[in-house]
Amino acid sequence: MKEKPYINELTGYLKASPTSFHAVSQAQQHLLNASFIQLDEKSSWDDLPPGGYFVTRNDSSLIAFHWNPDQLNGFKIMGAHTDSPGLKIKPNPAIENSNCLQLGVEVYGGPLLSPWFDRELSIAGQVFYYDENSVLRNALIDFKKPVAIIPSLAIHLDRQANKGREINKQSDLIPLVGIADDFAPGFGQRVQDQLLAEHPNSSLAEVVDFDLFLYDPSPPSTTGFDLQLLTGGRLDNLLSCFAGVKALVTAQQPGNAMVVLYDHEEIGSVSAAGAQGTFLADVLARLCKNQENLKNTLARSFFISADNAHAVHPNFPDKHDPHHMPKLNGGVVIKYNANLRYATSAKTAAIFRRLSLDSQVPVQEFVMRNDMTCGSTIGPVTSASLGIDTVDVGIPTLAMHSIRETAACTDCLSLYTIMHRFFSESQDKR
Ligand code: CO
């Protein structure tokens, strides 16, 4: 199978990226290995020589780019998001109830909740701490092993359970992390121990705060008799993040090309690091120096917003418009919406179609049924705030926002192939 080496690399990335912080840290490693240079938003960027660079914000969003000021004729930009819906641990999480130790959680974004029950769960995220010199620092932790579970209520205690039971987000979703025991370390101590185990040289004095999430530690895998399906957590939208970073790193003579990975898409993108924040605008303004240069660079730029698309579910085909049913293994999906919940226009779709034709991989189309409402992406936000021509595309996926999603291996490789072509060809083509 020609996609096997790509899928192996991709599953490595997925496995090491349980949170947006880890997804950025992994991308960062990939870029450093390819000799990209890390920039700091707090330093001056005057006269950057041609080369590969990247910068992060909140440690959970990242912009990487090839910079070639002498050939500045717009940017070829691909955007995706690093976050996924899930359960976030509350600041005072410890609960003791009915002889069980539990952790209070908040729902982040819009996950499908039922798949979170009866599944071994782990915890990962970032921790802020003071070191021995009272300097505030942060570090990533990942327990990796299962440390929690949300048990269902037995069917004998709820005979209606299979007829559609509502899940109360406050009371039904509290994970168990052990049996109450006077001598067991508290949650803060567990976090501190894990931080020291992963960062023995941190000179940790005191943990102050954290962004920690529950996740399913069972690794992504290929499945089906011929291993054509990829299943795993956070396929939406780490499939696109990986394709973008790898395409940027491997592009030939990329000129001015950029990948933007945003956090907070699943909660509406309103944050300093999100797509409605100033991250991309700030980076472009700093590179273009003056307003005139910036404005004509934006007018010549092209943005591909890549985010997973709904493949038609074989058990529920009537949930799709009969003439716009993206199929697994049918190629990258171009998403259309007359009310511009997706930013695609006939012009930007035409450009993407040519890219796919030149890459010799298929595309297909998605339009939501008129009697259902569709989601949105970072595409319209970027297009509206910066005035860049934008197309919304994505890999067809089943069970979107479940704890484990399913896509086809060939479609994953197809997105990378198109992005590689996009970054490798001259911006003059548009
Ligand atoms: Co998404």
Short mmCIF file of C-alpha atoms and ligand atoms in Angstrom, two decimals:
data_model
loop_
_atom_site.label_atom_id
_atom_site.label_comp_id
_atom_site.label_asym_id
_atom_site.label_seq_id
_atom_site.Cartn_x
_atom_site.Cartn_y
_atom_site.Cartn_z
CA MET A 1 0.00 0.00 0.00
CA LYS A 2 1.65 3.23 -1.14
CA GLU A 3 0.24 5.29 1.74
CA LYS A 4 1.76 3.04 4.42
CA PRO A 5 4.93 5.06 5.22
CA TYR A 6 2.85 8.28 5.39
CA ILE A 7 0.27 6.65 7.67
CA ASN A 8 3.02 5.33 9.96
CA GLU A 9 4.43 8.83 10.38
CA LEU A 10 0.93 10.28 10.80
CA THR A 11 -0.06 7.81 13.53
CA GLY A 12 3.18 8.63 15.36
CA TYR A 13 2.14 12.31 15.33
CA LEU A 14 -1.41 11.53 16.48
CA LYS A 15 -0.20 9.33 19.31
CA ALA A 16 2.19 11.98 20.61
CA SER A 17 -0.44 14.76 20.39
CA PRO A 18 -3.14 14.19 23.04
CA THR A 19 -3.71 17.99 23.41
CA SER A 20 -3.26 21.15 21.32
CA PHE A 21 -0.09 21.90 23.33
CA HIS A 22 1.41 18.55 22.40
CA ALA A 23 0.28 18.92 18.75
CA VAL A 24 2.22 22.22 18.56
CA SER A 25 5.23 20.81 20.39
CA GLN A 26 5.37 17.87 17.94
CA ALA A 27 5.03 20.18 14.93
CA GLN A 28 7.78 22.35 16.40
CA GLN A 29 10.08 19.33 16.66
CA HIS A 30 9.36 18.40 13.05
CA LEU A 31 10.24 21.97 11.95
CA LEU A 32 13.43 22.12 14.03
CA ASN A 33 14.54 18.80 12.51
CA ALA A 34 14.08 20.44 9.10
CA SER A 35 16.29 23.38 10.21
CA PHE A 36 13.44 25.90 10.62
CA ILE A 37 14.37 28.71 13.01
CA GLN A 38 12.16 29.59 15.98
CA LEU A 39 11.15 33.26 16.27
CA ASP A 40 9.88 34.98 19.39
CA GLU A 41 7.00 37.48 19.15
CA LYS A 42 8.74 39.55 21.86
CA SER A 43 11.91 40.07 19.78
CA SER A 44 12.55 42.23 16.72
CA TRP A 45 12.09 40.55 13.30
CA ASP A 46 13.86 43.22 11.27
CA ASP A 47 15.40 42.00 8.04
CA LEU A 48 14.88 38.27 8.34
CA PRO A 49 17.12 36.60 5.77
CA PRO A 50 15.46 34.06 3.43
CA GLY A 51 14.78 30.77 5.18
CA GLY A 52 12.33 28.68 7.16
CA TYR A 53 10.88 30.10 10.40
CA PHE A 54 8.17 29.41 12.95
CA VAL A 55 6.58 31.15 15.91
CA THR A 56 4.10 29.96 18.54
CA ARG A 57 1.44 31.71 20.61
CA ASN A 58 0.06 30.32 23.90
CA ASP A 59 2.17 27.21 23.10
CA SER A 60 -0.96 25.87 21.41
CA SER A 61 -1.00 27.78 18.07
CA LEU A 62 1.82 27.86 15.56
CA ILE A 63 2.71 29.69 12.34
CA ALA A 64 5.52 28.26 10.20
CA PHE A 65 6.72 29.75 6.93
CA HIS A 66 9.25 29.82 4.17
CA TRP A 67 10.37 33.42 3.76
CA ASN A 68 11.79 34.74 0.53
CA PRO A 69 11.50 38.57 0.62
CA ASP A 70 13.01 39.08 -2.84
CA GLN A 71 10.20 37.05 -4.43
CA LEU A 72 7.32 38.33 -2.32
CA ASN A 73 4.24 37.85 -4.49
CA GLY A 74 1.66 36.85 -1.90
CA PHE A 75 1.69 33.93 0.50
CA LYS A 76 0.46 30.39 -0.12
CA ILE A 77 -1.18 29.64 3.23
CA MET A 78 -2.75 26.53 4.67
CA GLY A 79 -4.68 26.73 7.97
CA ALA A 80 -5.91 24.03 10.35
CA HIS A 81 -6.76 23.70 14.04
CA THR A 82 -4.90 21.93 16.83
CA ASP A 83 -7.73 21.49 19.37
CA SER A 84 -10.40 18.80 19.64
CA PRO A 85 -13.57 18.62 21.70
CA GLY A 86 -13.20 16.79 25.01
CA LEU A 87 -13.23 17.02 28.78
CA LYS A 88 -11.07 19.56 30.63
CA ILE A 89 -10.18 19.18 34.31
CA LYS A 90 -11.57 21.90 36.59
CA PRO A 91 -9.23 24.00 38.79
CA ASN A 92 -10.46 22.36 42.04
CA PRO A 93 -11.14 18.91 40.67
CA ALA A 94 -10.92 16.55 43.67
CA ILE A 95 -14.24 14.91 44.59
CA GLU A 96 -14.79 12.09 47.09
CA ASN A 97 -18.14 10.34 46.76
CA SER A 98 -19.47 6.88 47.73
CA ASN A 99 -15.97 5.67 48.55
CA CYS A 100 -14.72 6.73 45.10
CA LEU A 101 -12.17 9.40 44.16
CA GLN A 102 -13.34 11.48 41.22
CA LEU A 103 -12.26 14.52 39.17
CA GLY A 104 -14.53 17.39 38.21
CA VAL A 105 -14.46 18.14 34.46
CA GLU A 106 -15.84 20.78 32.10
CA VAL A 107 -16.94 20.01 28.56
CA TYR A 108 -14.63 21.65 25.98
CA GLY A 109 -16.37 22.33 22.66
CA GLY A 110 -18.98 19.95 21.29
CA PRO A 111 -17.90 16.33 21.77
CA LEU A 112 -20.14 13.30 21.21
CA LEU A 113 -20.42 12.38 24.88
CA SER A 114 -21.61 8.78 24.92
CA PRO A 115 -18.30 7.32 23.58
CA TRP A 116 -16.53 8.70 26.68
CA PHE A 117 -18.23 6.13 28.93
CA ASP A 118 -16.58 2.80 29.90
CA ARG A 119 -13.29 3.69 28.25
CA GLU A 120 -9.92 3.84 29.93
CA LEU A 121 -8.84 7.49 29.96
CA SER A 122 -5.54 9.26 30.50
CA ILE A 123 -4.66 12.89 31.29
CA ALA A 124 -2.37 15.32 29.44
CA GLY A 125 -1.79 19.04 29.01
CA GLN A 126 0.37 21.87 30.28
CA VAL A 127 1.30 22.77 33.85
CA PHE A 128 2.52 26.13 35.20
CA TYR A 129 4.91 25.99 38.15
CA TYR A 130 7.42 28.04 40.10
CA ASP A 131 10.99 26.83 40.01
CA GLU A 132 13.41 27.09 42.93
CA ASN A 133 14.19 30.71 41.98
CA SER A 134 10.51 31.68 41.97
CA VAL A 135 10.47 31.95 38.17
CA LEU A 136 7.14 30.98 36.60
CA ARG A 137 7.64 28.20 34.02
CA ASN A 138 5.48 25.77 32.09
CA ALA A 139 5.92 22.20 30.90
CA LEU A 140 3.87 19.54 29.14
CA ILE A 141 2.82 16.36 30.89
CA ASP A 142 1.16 13.20 29.60
CA PHE A 143 0.31 10.37 31.98
CA LYS A 144 0.04 8.09 28.90
CA LYS A 145 -1.35 5.18 30.94
CA PRO A 146 -5.07 4.88 31.79
CA VAL A 147 -5.80 6.74 35.06
CA ALA A 148 -9.56 7.36 34.84
CA ILE A 149 -12.87 5.87 33.70
CA ILE A 150 -16.48 7.12 33.42
CA PRO A 151 -18.63 4.03 34.12
CA SER A 152 -22.12 3.81 32.58
CA LEU A 153 -25.13 3.19 34.75
CA ALA A 154 -26.07 -0.52 34.52
CA ILE A 155 -29.05 -1.27 32.27
CA HIS A 156 -30.85 -2.85 35.25
CA LEU A 157 -30.88 0.58 36.92
CA ASP A 158 -32.07 2.39 33.78
CA ARG A 159 -34.23 0.19 31.53
CA GLN A 160 -34.69 3.10 29.08
CA ALA A 161 -30.95 3.47 28.45
CA ASN A 162 -31.09 2.13 24.86
CA LYS A 163 -33.96 4.42 23.90
CA GLY A 164 -31.94 7.64 23.90
CA ARG A 165 -30.89 8.83 27.30
CA GLU A 166 -29.90 12.42 27.93
CA ILE A 167 -26.43 12.95 29.42
CA ASN A 168 -26.25 15.57 32.18
CA LYS A 169 -22.90 17.30 31.66
CA GLN A 170 -22.58 18.27 35.34
CA SER A 171 -23.55 15.05 37.11
CA ASP A 172 -23.21 12.09 34.70
CA LEU A 173 -19.70 12.64 33.35
CA ILE A 174 -17.52 12.69 36.48
CA PRO A 175 -14.63 10.26 35.98
CA LEU A 176 -13.42 7.85 38.67
CA VAL A 177 -9.71 7.94 39.42
CA GLY A 178 -9.54 5.51 42.34
CA ILE A 179 -10.90 4.34 45.66
CA ALA A 180 -10.97 6.84 48.53
CA ASP A 181 -7.96 6.26 50.75
CA ASP A 182 -6.66 8.57 53.48
CA PHE A 183 -3.08 7.91 52.42
CA ALA A 184 -3.47 8.42 48.65
CA PRO A 185 -1.75 11.53 47.24
CA GLY A 186 -4.10 14.36 46.19
CA PHE A 187 -4.51 15.37 42.53
CA GLY A 188 -2.02 18.26 42.91
CA GLN A 189 0.59 15.81 44.18
CA ARG A 190 -0.08 13.42 41.26
CA VAL A 191 0.47 16.30 38.81
CA GLN A 192 3.65 17.33 40.58
CA ASP A 193 5.00 13.75 40.58
CA GLN A 194 4.22 13.35 36.88
CA LEU A 195 5.93 16.65 36.04
CA LEU A 196 9.05 15.60 37.94
CA ALA A 197 9.05 12.18 36.27
CA GLU A 198 8.91 13.75 32.78
CA HIS A 199 11.11 16.78 33.54
CA PRO A 200 13.63 15.75 36.21
CA ASN A 201 15.66 18.94 35.63
CA SER A 202 12.76 21.36 36.04
CA SER A 203 13.87 22.43 39.55
CA LEU A 204 10.16 22.41 40.38
CA ALA A 205 9.19 24.16 43.62
CA GLU A 206 5.40 24.42 43.36
CA VAL A 207 2.67 23.68 40.79
CA VAL A 208 0.47 26.78 40.39
CA ASP A 209 -2.07 26.00 37.66
CA PHE A 210 -2.77 23.75 34.69
CA ASP A 211 -4.66 23.16 31.43
CA LEU A 212 -5.24 19.41 31.64
CA PHE A 213 -7.56 17.28 29.52
CA LEU A 214 -8.80 13.71 29.59
CA TYR A 215 -8.09 11.65 26.46
CA ASP A 216 -8.26 8.09 25.19
CA PRO A 217 -4.73 6.61 25.37
CA SER A 218 -5.50 3.64 23.08
CA PRO A 219 -3.34 4.42 20.06
CA PRO A 220 -4.61 5.22 16.55
CA SER A 221 -4.62 2.22 14.25
CA THR A 222 -5.40 1.07 10.75
CA THR A 223 -8.33 -1.29 10.54
CA GLY A 224 -10.47 -3.24 8.03
CA PHE A 225 -9.41 -6.52 6.37
CA ASP A 226 -7.07 -4.60 4.08
CA LEU A 227 -6.16 -1.91 6.63
CA GLN A 228 -7.65 0.89 4.50
CA LEU A 229 -9.28 2.70 7.43
CA LEU A 230 -7.56 4.87 10.00
CA THR A 231 -9.22 5.17 13.42
CA GLY A 232 -8.08 7.27 16.35
CA GLY A 233 -8.73 10.29 18.53
CA ARG A 234 -8.47 13.90 17.29
CA LEU A 235 -8.37 13.03 13.54
CA ASP A 236 -10.36 16.31 13.32
CA ASN A 237 -8.13 18.18 12.77
CA LEU A 238 -4.68 16.74 13.40
CA LEU A 239 -4.88 14.96 10.00
CA SER A 240 -4.71 18.43 8.43
CA CYS A 241 -2.07 19.81 10.85
CA PHE A 242 0.27 16.93 10.04
CA ALA A 243 -0.32 17.16 6.26
CA GLY A 244 0.36 20.92 6.32
CA VAL A 245 3.57 20.80 8.33
CA LYS A 246 4.98 17.85 6.39
CA ALA A 247 4.09 19.51 3.07
CA LEU A 248 5.78 22.76 4.13
CA VAL A 249 8.91 20.95 5.23
CA THR A 250 9.17 18.82 2.07
CA ALA A 251 8.07 21.46 -0.51
CA GLN A 252 10.44 22.18 -3.40
CA GLN A 253 11.39 25.83 -3.97
CA PRO A 254 8.41 26.96 -1.91
CA GLY A 255 8.91 30.74 -2.26
CA ASN A 256 6.65 32.30 0.38
CA ALA A 257 4.53 29.56 1.92
CA MET A 258 2.93 29.33 5.34
CA VAL A 259 1.11 26.94 7.65
CA VAL A 260 -1.13 28.34 10.41
CA LEU A 261 -2.22 25.96 13.16
CA TYR A 262 -4.81 27.55 15.46
CA ASP A 263 -6.03 26.50 18.88
CA HIS A 264 -9.60 27.19 20.07
CA GLU A 265 -11.47 26.48 16.80
CA GLU A 266 -13.80 24.09 18.61
CA ILE A 267 -14.93 26.84 20.99
CA GLY A 268 -15.45 29.59 18.42
CA SER A 269 -11.87 30.86 17.80
CA VAL A 270 -12.24 34.00 19.97
CA SER A 271 -8.89 34.16 21.79
CA ALA A 272 -5.43 35.66 21.39
CA ALA A 273 -4.21 32.39 19.86
CA GLY A 274 -7.42 31.59 17.91
CA ALA A 275 -8.40 32.38 14.34
CA GLN A 276 -10.40 35.44 15.46
CA GLY A 277 -7.32 36.77 17.28
CA THR A 278 -4.49 38.75 15.72
CA PHE A 279 -1.86 36.01 15.33
CA LEU A 280 -1.79 35.66 11.52
CA ALA A 281 -2.41 39.38 10.89
CA ASP A 282 0.46 40.27 13.25
CA VAL A 283 2.90 37.86 11.60
CA LEU A 284 2.04 39.08 8.09
CA ALA A 285 2.28 42.74 9.16
CA ARG A 286 5.72 42.20 10.68
CA LEU A 287 6.99 40.45 7.55
CA CYS A 288 5.54 43.00 5.11
CA LYS A 289 6.83 46.04 7.06
CA ASN A 290 4.58 48.74 5.55
CA GLN A 291 0.82 48.92 4.91
CA GLU A 292 1.15 49.20 1.14
CA ASN A 293 3.33 46.11 0.95
CA LEU A 294 1.01 44.24 3.34
CA LYS A 295 -2.14 45.07 1.41
CA ASN A 296 -0.89 43.99 -1.97
CA THR A 297 0.65 40.85 -0.42
CA LEU A 298 -2.76 39.95 1.08
CA ALA A 299 -4.46 40.57 -2.27
CA ARG A 300 -2.05 38.14 -3.94
CA SER A 301 -2.29 35.47 -1.24
CA PHE A 302 -4.36 32.27 -1.22
CA PHE A 303 -5.64 30.45 1.87
CA ILE A 304 -6.56 26.77 2.04
CA SER A 305 -8.59 26.12 5.21
CA ALA A 306 -8.28 22.39 5.86
CA ASP A 307 -10.65 20.79 8.35
CA ASN A 308 -12.26 17.35 8.29
CA ALA A 309 -15.49 16.91 6.30
CA HIS A 310 -18.47 14.63 6.97
CA ALA A 311 -18.16 11.43 4.93
CA VAL A 312 -21.50 9.78 4.18
CA HIS A 313 -22.21 7.18 6.87
CA PRO A 314 -23.28 3.88 5.25
CA ASN A 315 -25.93 3.37 7.97
CA PHE A 316 -27.31 6.91 7.64
CA PRO A 317 -27.07 7.95 3.94
CA ASP A 318 -30.20 10.13 4.24
CA LYS A 319 -28.28 12.58 6.45
CA HIS A 320 -26.54 13.86 3.28
CA ASP A 321 -27.72 15.69 0.18
CA PRO A 322 -27.94 12.86 -2.38
CA HIS A 323 -25.72 14.67 -4.89
CA HIS A 324 -23.08 15.86 -2.42
CA MET A 325 -22.15 12.80 -0.40
CA PRO A 326 -18.40 12.64 0.23
CA LYS A 327 -17.26 9.02 0.31
CA LEU A 328 -14.38 7.47 2.21
CA ASN A 329 -11.51 6.96 -0.24
CA GLY A 330 -13.19 9.41 -2.64
CA GLY A 331 -10.60 12.18 -2.24
CA VAL A 332 -10.33 15.51 -0.45
CA VAL A 333 -13.67 17.27 -0.01
CA ILE A 334 -14.36 20.84 -1.17
CA LYS A 335 -16.99 22.33 1.18
CA TYR A 336 -19.61 24.73 -0.18
CA ASN A 337 -22.24 26.79 1.61
CA ALA A 338 -24.38 29.47 -0.06
CA ASN A 339 -24.44 31.42 3.23
CA LEU A 340 -20.64 31.23 3.47
CA ARG A 341 -20.36 29.15 6.62
CA TYR A 342 -17.57 27.77 4.42
CA ALA A 343 -15.46 30.37 2.59
CA THR A 344 -15.29 28.51 -0.75
CA SER A 345 -16.17 30.49 -3.90
CA ALA A 346 -16.32 29.20 -7.48
CA LYS A 347 -12.95 30.88 -8.07
CA THR A 348 -11.18 29.39 -5.05
CA ALA A 349 -12.71 25.95 -5.70
CA ALA A 350 -11.49 26.13 -9.30
CA ILE A 351 -7.95 26.83 -8.08
CA PHE A 352 -8.12 23.89 -5.67
CA ARG A 353 -9.51 21.61 -8.39
CA ARG A 354 -6.56 22.44 -10.62
CA LEU A 355 -4.15 21.71 -7.77
CA SER A 356 -5.76 18.30 -7.24
CA LEU A 357 -5.74 17.57 -10.98
CA ASP A 358 -2.05 18.46 -11.19
CA SER A 359 -1.42 16.25 -8.13
CA GLN A 360 -3.38 13.38 -9.74
CA VAL A 361 -5.61 12.87 -6.70
CA PRO A 362 -9.43 13.16 -6.74
CA VAL A 363 -11.66 15.74 -5.04
CA GLN A 364 -15.36 15.54 -4.16
CA GLU A 365 -17.96 18.05 -2.99
CA PHE A 366 -19.97 18.59 0.19
CA VAL A 367 -23.06 20.73 0.66
CA MET A 368 -25.17 20.31 3.81
CA ARG A 369 -28.82 19.30 3.33
CA ASN A 370 -31.06 22.40 3.23
CA ASP A 371 -33.09 21.09 6.19
CA MET A 372 -30.02 20.77 8.42
CA THR A 373 -27.56 23.41 9.66
CA CYS A 374 -23.88 23.09 8.88
CA GLY A 375 -20.89 23.87 11.06
CA SER A 376 -18.20 26.37 10.17
CA THR A 377 -14.40 26.55 10.07
CA ILE A 378 -11.55 29.04 10.37
CA GLY A 379 -12.00 29.71 6.61
CA PRO A 380 -14.71 32.42 6.70
CA VAL A 381 -13.06 34.18 9.68
CA THR A 382 -9.70 34.40 7.91
CA SER A 383 -11.19 35.37 4.61
CA ALA A 384 -13.31 38.15 6.15
CA SER A 385 -10.70 39.61 8.48
CA LEU A 386 -7.75 39.61 6.06
CA GLY A 387 -9.45 39.70 2.67
CA ILE A 388 -7.60 36.64 1.38
CA ASP A 389 -9.13 34.34 -1.27
CA THR A 390 -10.03 31.18 0.67
CA VAL A 391 -11.21 27.65 -0.03
CA ASP A 392 -12.58 25.25 2.62
CA VAL A 393 -11.56 21.63 2.18
CA GLY A 394 -11.04 18.54 4.32
CA ILE A 395 -10.56 14.80 4.64
CA PRO A 396 -13.87 12.85 4.69
CA THR A 397 -14.38 11.48 8.20
CA LEU A 398 -16.95 9.39 10.09
CA ALA A 399 -17.98 9.91 13.72
CA MET A 400 -16.67 13.49 13.80
CA HIS A 401 -16.18 14.72 17.40
CA SER A 402 -16.33 11.20 18.80
CA ILE A 403 -13.50 10.08 21.07
CA ARG A 404 -12.42 7.90 18.14
CA GLU A 405 -13.00 9.00 14.54
CA THR A 406 -12.58 7.09 11.27
CA ALA A 407 -11.12 8.17 7.92
CA ALA A 408 -9.60 6.44 4.87
CA CYS A 409 -5.80 6.16 4.61
CA THR A 410 -5.70 7.16 0.92
CA ASP A 411 -7.57 10.43 1.62
CA CYS A 412 -4.98 11.34 4.28
CA LEU A 413 -2.17 10.92 1.76
CA SER A 414 -4.19 12.83 -0.88
CA LEU A 415 -4.42 15.95 1.29
CA TYR A 416 -0.65 15.90 1.84
CA THR A 417 -0.04 15.38 -1.89
CA ILE A 418 -2.17 18.42 -2.81
CA MET A 419 -0.59 20.58 -0.10
CA HIS A 420 2.89 19.59 -1.26
CA ARG A 421 1.95 20.65 -4.79
CA PHE A 422 0.44 23.93 -3.50
CA PHE A 423 3.59 24.88 -1.60
CA SER A 424 5.93 23.76 -4.38
CA GLU A 425 4.39 25.72 -7.25
CA SER A 426 4.74 29.39 -8.07
CA GLN A 427 2.21 31.84 -6.68
CA ASP A 428 2.11 33.37 -10.22
CA LYS A 429 -0.18 30.49 -11.21
CA ARG A 430 -3.11 32.21 -9.49
CO CO B 1 -12.50 20.55 12.88
#
